[in-house]
PDB file of C-alpha atoms in Angstrom:
ATOM      1  CA  MET A   1       5.786 -85.919 111.460  1.00 67.00           C
ATOM      2  CA  THR A   2       6.957 -88.699 109.066  1.00 75.00           C
ATOM      3  CA  THR A   3       5.948 -92.383 109.645  1.00 78.00           C
ATOM      4  CA  PRO A   4       8.609 -94.507 111.229  1.00 82.00           C
ATOM      5  CA  ARG A   5      10.087 -96.994 108.987  1.00 83.00           C
ATOM      6  CA  LEU A   6       9.098-100.029 111.059  1.00 84.00           C
ATOM      7  CA  GLY A   7       5.415 -98.400 111.834  1.00 87.00           C
ATOM      8  CA  TRP A   8       3.916 -96.637 115.010  1.00 91.00           C
ATOM      9  CA  LEU A   9       3.760 -98.581 118.166  1.00 93.00           C
ATOM     10  CA  SER A  10       0.254 -99.786 119.111  1.00 94.00           C
ATOM     11  CA  MET A  11      -1.335 -98.537 122.329  1.00 96.00           C
ATOM     12  CA  HIS A  12      -0.702-101.735 123.900  1.00 97.00           C
ATOM     13  CA  GLN A  13       3.130-101.770 122.848  1.00 96.00           C
ATOM     14  CA  GLN A  14       3.231 -98.134 124.147  1.00 97.00           C
ATOM     15  CA  ARG A  15       1.817 -98.984 127.443  1.00 98.00           C
ATOM     16  CA  ILE A  16       4.614-101.781 127.837  1.00 96.00           C
ATOM     17  CA  TRP A  17       7.281 -99.585 126.591  1.00 97.00           C
ATOM     18  CA  ARG A  18       6.398 -96.572 129.140  1.00 98.00           C
ATOM     19  CA  SER A  19       6.085 -99.294 131.973  1.00 97.00           C
ATOM     20  CA  TYR A  20       9.599-100.642 131.133  1.00 96.00           C
ATOM     21  CA  LEU A  21      10.885 -97.064 131.141  1.00 97.00           C
ATOM     22  CA  LEU A  22       9.142 -95.986 134.462  1.00 98.00           C
ATOM     23  CA  ALA A  23      10.353 -99.315 136.046  1.00 97.00           C
ATOM     24  CA  LYS A  24      13.958 -98.804 134.952  1.00 96.00           C
ATOM     25  CA  THR A  25      14.075 -95.378 136.315  1.00 97.00           C
ATOM     26  CA  SER A  26      12.294 -96.517 139.669  1.00 97.00           C
ATOM     27  CA  ILE A  27      14.715 -99.478 139.781  1.00 97.00           C
ATOM     28  CA  ASP A  28      17.861 -97.293 139.196  1.00 95.00           C
ATOM     29  CA  ASP A  29      16.878 -94.759 141.794  1.00 96.00           C
ATOM     30  CA  TYR A  30      16.117 -97.595 144.271  1.00 97.00           C
ATOM     31  CA  MET A  31      19.328 -99.395 143.799  1.00 96.00           C
ATOM     32  CA  CYS A  32      21.056 -96.053 144.131  1.00 95.00           C
ATOM     33  CA  ALA A  33      19.540 -95.025 147.150  1.00 97.00           C
ATOM     34  CA  ALA A  34      20.381 -98.610 148.843  1.00 97.00           C
ATOM     35  CA  LEU A  35      24.022 -98.031 147.847  1.00 98.00           C
ATOM     36  CA  ALA A  36      24.266 -94.237 148.978  1.00 97.00           C
ATOM     37  CA  GLU A  37      25.411 -94.977 152.425  1.00 97.00           C
ATOM     38  CA  PHE A  38      28.519 -96.609 150.822  1.00 98.00           C
ATOM     39  CA  SER A  39      28.986 -93.807 148.516  1.00 97.00           C
ATOM     40  CA  LEU A  40      28.783 -96.163 145.424  1.00 98.00           C
ATOM     41  CA  SER A  41      26.750 -95.469 142.233  1.00 96.00           C
ATOM     42  CA  LEU A  42      25.154 -98.688 140.644  1.00 96.00           C
ATOM     43  CA  ASP A  43      27.761 -98.620 137.850  1.00 96.00           C
ATOM     44  CA  GLU A  44      30.581 -98.282 140.409  1.00 97.00           C
ATOM     45  CA  TYR A  45      29.188-101.239 142.400  1.00 98.00           C
ATOM     46  CA  GLU A  46      28.683-103.485 139.313  1.00 97.00           C
ATOM     47  CA  LEU A  47      32.416-102.583 138.313  1.00 98.00           C
ATOM     48  CA  LEU A  48      33.673-103.727 141.676  1.00 98.00           C
ATOM     49  CA  VAL A  49      31.623-106.881 141.303  1.00 98.00           C
ATOM     50  CA  ARG A  50      33.190-107.566 137.963  1.00 98.00           C
ATOM     51  CA  LEU A  51      36.463-107.211 139.369  1.00 98.00           C
ATOM     52  CA  SER A  52      35.557-109.264 142.282  1.00 98.00           C
ATOM     53  CA  GLU A  53      34.676-112.301 140.106  1.00 97.00           C
ATOM     54  CA  ALA A  54      37.687-112.244 137.943  1.00 96.00           C
ATOM     55  CA  PRO A  55      40.820-114.148 138.590  1.00 95.00           C
ATOM     56  CA  GLU A  56      43.191-112.207 140.755  1.00 96.00           C
ATOM     57  CA  HIS A  57      40.643-109.524 140.978  1.00 98.00           C
ATOM     58  CA  ALA A  58      41.862-107.948 137.566  1.00 97.00           C
ATOM     59  CA  LEU A  59      40.427-107.493 134.009  1.00 96.00           C
ATOM     60  CA  ARG A  60      41.722-105.839 131.017  1.00 95.00           C
ATOM     61  CA  MET A  61      39.772-102.363 130.647  1.00 95.00           C
ATOM     62  CA  GLY A  62      38.449-103.444 127.062  1.00 92.00           C
ATOM     63  CA  GLU A  63      37.104-106.612 128.459  1.00 93.00           C
ATOM     64  CA  LEU A  64      35.426-104.912 131.489  1.00 96.00           C
ATOM     65  CA  ALA A  65      33.938-102.211 129.084  1.00 93.00           C
ATOM     66  CA  GLN A  66      32.393-104.793 126.968  1.00 91.00           C
ATOM     67  CA  SER A  67      31.107-106.809 129.674  1.00 92.00           C
ATOM     68  CA  MET A  68      29.141-103.994 131.347  1.00 93.00           C
ATOM     69  CA  ARG A  69      28.412-102.615 128.007  1.00 90.00           C
ATOM     70  CA  HIS A  70      30.000 -99.239 128.653  1.00 89.00           C
ATOM     71  CA  SER A  71      32.009 -97.163 126.345  1.00 87.00           C
ATOM     72  CA  ARG A  72      35.791 -96.960 126.956  1.00 89.00           C
ATOM     73  CA  SER A  73      35.326 -93.303 127.781  1.00 91.00           C
ATOM     74  CA  ARG A  74      32.584 -94.002 130.353  1.00 92.00           C
ATOM     75  CA  LEU A  75      34.446 -97.008 131.974  1.00 95.00           C
ATOM     76  CA  THR A  76      37.689 -94.746 132.114  1.00 95.00           C
ATOM     77  CA  HIS A  77      35.816 -92.093 134.020  1.00 96.00           C
ATOM     78  CA  THR A  78      34.421 -94.668 136.426  1.00 97.00           C
ATOM     79  CA  ILE A  79      37.788 -96.235 137.075  1.00 98.00           C
ATOM     80  CA  SER A  80      39.307 -92.972 137.671  1.00 97.00           C
ATOM     81  CA  ARG A  81      36.635 -92.265 140.381  1.00 97.00           C
ATOM     82  CA  LEU A  82      37.186 -95.486 142.011  1.00 98.00           C
ATOM     83  CA  GLU A  83      40.939 -94.783 141.731  1.00 98.00           C
ATOM     84  CA  MET A  84      40.619 -91.607 143.532  1.00 98.00           C
ATOM     85  CA  ARG A  85      38.979 -93.467 146.468  1.00 98.00           C
ATOM     86  CA  LYS A  86      41.846 -96.401 146.251  1.00 99.00           C
ATOM     87  CA  LEU A  87      39.171 -98.887 145.481  1.00 99.00           C
ATOM     88  CA  VAL A  88      40.906 -99.969 142.206  1.00 99.00           C
ATOM     89  CA  TYR A  89      43.860 -99.407 140.118  1.00 98.00           C
ATOM     90  CA  ARG A  90      45.342 -99.744 136.710  1.00 97.00           C
ATOM     91  CA  GLU A  91      48.416-101.378 135.663  1.00 96.00           C
ATOM     92  CA  PRO A  92      50.055-102.859 132.512  1.00 94.00           C
ATOM     93  CA  CYS A  93      48.659-106.263 131.552  1.00 92.00           C
ATOM     94  CA  PRO A  94      50.914-108.776 132.579  1.00 88.00           C
ATOM     95  CA  SER A  95      50.445-110.755 129.622  1.00 84.00           C
ATOM     96  CA  ASP A  96      51.355-108.416 126.859  1.00 81.00           C
ATOM     97  CA  GLY A  97      52.382-105.200 128.408  1.00 73.00           C
ATOM     98  CA  ARG A  98      50.549-103.170 125.957  1.00 82.00           C
ATOM     99  CA  GLY A  99      47.147-103.345 127.529  1.00 90.00           C
ATOM    100  CA  VAL A 100      45.976-102.051 130.601  1.00 95.00           C
ATOM    101  CA  GLN A 101      44.066-103.894 133.123  1.00 96.00           C
ATOM    102  CA  ALA A 102      41.813-102.522 136.315  1.00 98.00           C
ATOM    103  CA  VAL A 103      42.572-104.349 139.468  1.00 98.00           C
ATOM    104  CA  LEU A 104      40.382-104.345 142.747  1.00 99.00           C
ATOM    105  CA  THR A 105      42.220-103.284 145.892  1.00 99.00           C
ATOM    106  CA  ASP A 106      41.692-104.854 149.383  1.00 98.00           C
ATOM    107  CA  ALA A 107      39.776-101.757 150.288  1.00 99.00           C
ATOM    108  CA  GLY A 108      37.741-102.150 147.223  1.00 99.00           C
ATOM    109  CA  PHE A 109      36.845-105.598 148.117  1.00 99.00           C
ATOM    110  CA  GLU A 110      36.116-104.823 151.531  1.00 99.00           C
ATOM    111  CA  LEU A 111      33.941-101.985 150.707  1.00 99.00           C
ATOM    112  CA  LEU A 112      31.868-104.534 148.175  1.00 98.00           C
ATOM    113  CA  ARG A 113      31.604-106.947 151.139  1.00 98.00           C
ATOM    114  CA  ARG A 114      30.069-104.201 153.420  1.00 98.00           C
ATOM    115  CA  ALA A 115      27.713-103.080 150.497  1.00 98.00           C
ATOM    116  CA  ALA A 116      26.489-106.331 148.981  1.00 98.00           C
ATOM    117  CA  PRO A 117      23.843-107.138 151.493  1.00 98.00           C
ATOM    118  CA  ALA A 118      22.234-103.870 151.092  1.00 97.00           C
ATOM    119  CA  HIS A 119      22.395-104.198 147.357  1.00 97.00           C
ATOM    120  CA  VAL A 120      21.142-107.856 147.332  1.00 98.00           C
ATOM    121  CA  ASP A 121      18.280-106.924 149.484  1.00 98.00           C
ATOM    122  CA  SER A 122      17.201-104.121 147.437  1.00 97.00           C
ATOM    123  CA  VAL A 123      17.285-106.256 144.206  1.00 97.00           C
ATOM    124  CA  ARG A 124      15.119-108.621 145.890  1.00 97.00           C
ATOM    125  CA  GLU A 125      12.587-106.123 147.237  1.00 97.00           C
ATOM    126  CA  ILE A 126      12.226-104.046 144.139  1.00 97.00           C
ATOM    127  CA  PHE A 127      12.696-106.886 141.459  1.00 96.00           C
ATOM    128  CA  VAL A 128      12.868-110.403 142.382  1.00 97.00           C
ATOM    129  CA  ASP A 129       9.738-110.293 144.870  1.00 97.00           C
ATOM    130  CA  ALA A 130       7.842-107.849 143.135  1.00 96.00           C
ATOM    131  CA  VAL A 131       6.663-110.419 140.469  1.00 97.00           C
ATOM    132  CA  SER A 132       5.709-114.107 140.555  1.00 97.00           C
ATOM    133  CA  PRO A 133       8.560-116.707 139.823  1.00 97.00           C
ATOM    134  CA  GLU A 134       6.789-117.239 136.469  1.00 98.00           C
ATOM    135  CA  ASP A 135       6.709-113.591 135.665  1.00 98.00           C
ATOM    136  CA  PHE A 136      10.394-113.415 136.855  1.00 97.00           C
ATOM    137  CA  GLU A 137      11.484-116.004 134.360  1.00 98.00           C
ATOM    138  CA  ALA A 138       9.482-114.515 131.718  1.00 97.00           C
ATOM    139  CA  ILE A 139      11.457-111.056 132.277  1.00 97.00           C
ATOM    140  CA  GLY A 140      14.612-113.106 132.057  1.00 97.00           C
ATOM    141  CA  ARG A 141      13.999-114.549 128.751  1.00 98.00           C
ATOM    142  CA  ALA A 142      12.612-111.032 127.439  1.00 97.00           C
ATOM    143  CA  MET A 143      15.835-109.443 128.591  1.00 96.00           C
ATOM    144  CA  THR A 144      18.169-112.084 127.166  1.00 96.00           C
ATOM    145  CA  ALA A 145      16.579-111.354 123.859  1.00 96.00           C
ATOM    146  CA  VAL A 146      16.579-107.712 124.090  1.00 95.00           C
ATOM    147  CA  LEU A 147      20.240-107.857 125.006  1.00 92.00           C
ATOM    148  CA  ALA A 148      21.042-110.231 122.039  1.00 92.00           C
ATOM    149  CA  THR A 149      19.437-107.720 119.608  1.00 91.00           C
ATOM    150  CA  ALA A 150      21.376-104.793 121.234  1.00 89.00           C
ATOM    151  CA  ASP A 151      24.433-106.628 120.899  1.00 87.00           C
ATOM    152  CA  GLU A 152      24.004-107.413 117.257  1.00 87.00           C
ATOM    153  CA  LYS A 153      23.909-103.676 116.574  1.00 83.00           C
ATOM    154  CA  ARG A 154      26.868-102.546 118.475  1.00 75.00           C
ATOM    155  CA  THR A 155      30.090-101.694 116.692  1.00 66.00           C
ATOM    156  CA  SER A 156      33.457-103.552 117.444  1.00 62.00           C
ATOM    157  CA  ASP A 157      34.181-100.491 119.761  1.00 61.00           C
ATOM    158  CA  GLY A 158      30.990-101.268 121.709  1.00 61.00           C
ATOM    159  CA  ARG A 159      28.841 -98.253 120.425  1.00 64.00           C
ATOM    160  CA  LEU A 160      25.430 -98.894 119.390  1.00 61.00           C
ATOM    161  CA  ILE A 161      24.492 -98.144 115.662  1.00 62.00           C
TER     162      ILE A 161
END
């Protein structure tokens, strides 16, 4: 086995990294269970939220992919699933006609309105209320730094290098 370019993780670093991985999986599982009664995945819920917050409930596909840190392919699959359920639709962008935008339907907005309380309750239960306010702020600072580093390593089409 060769030595990593930047050196091995210390035992302390490994413990924190593994705690993060386990917490991420547990949080995702908990959030997915909370959304199951609405037949939504966490990604689908987040996509509906992004569209609901956008002007006219519409966003260009590229902008939506970038804001969610998804590849265009992954976003296209998610949009296709939501289109089959009549929760969103795609249309040419009115500003240039070349691009495509995703638009939230009334049915999509209504489903989001019904799912939001369960989502918010689960975020509070598994994440916000699980730590002290000081630790919550520290997590926010840490995740902001991690996200900035990851974004620096993205290519122009959103892939990590």
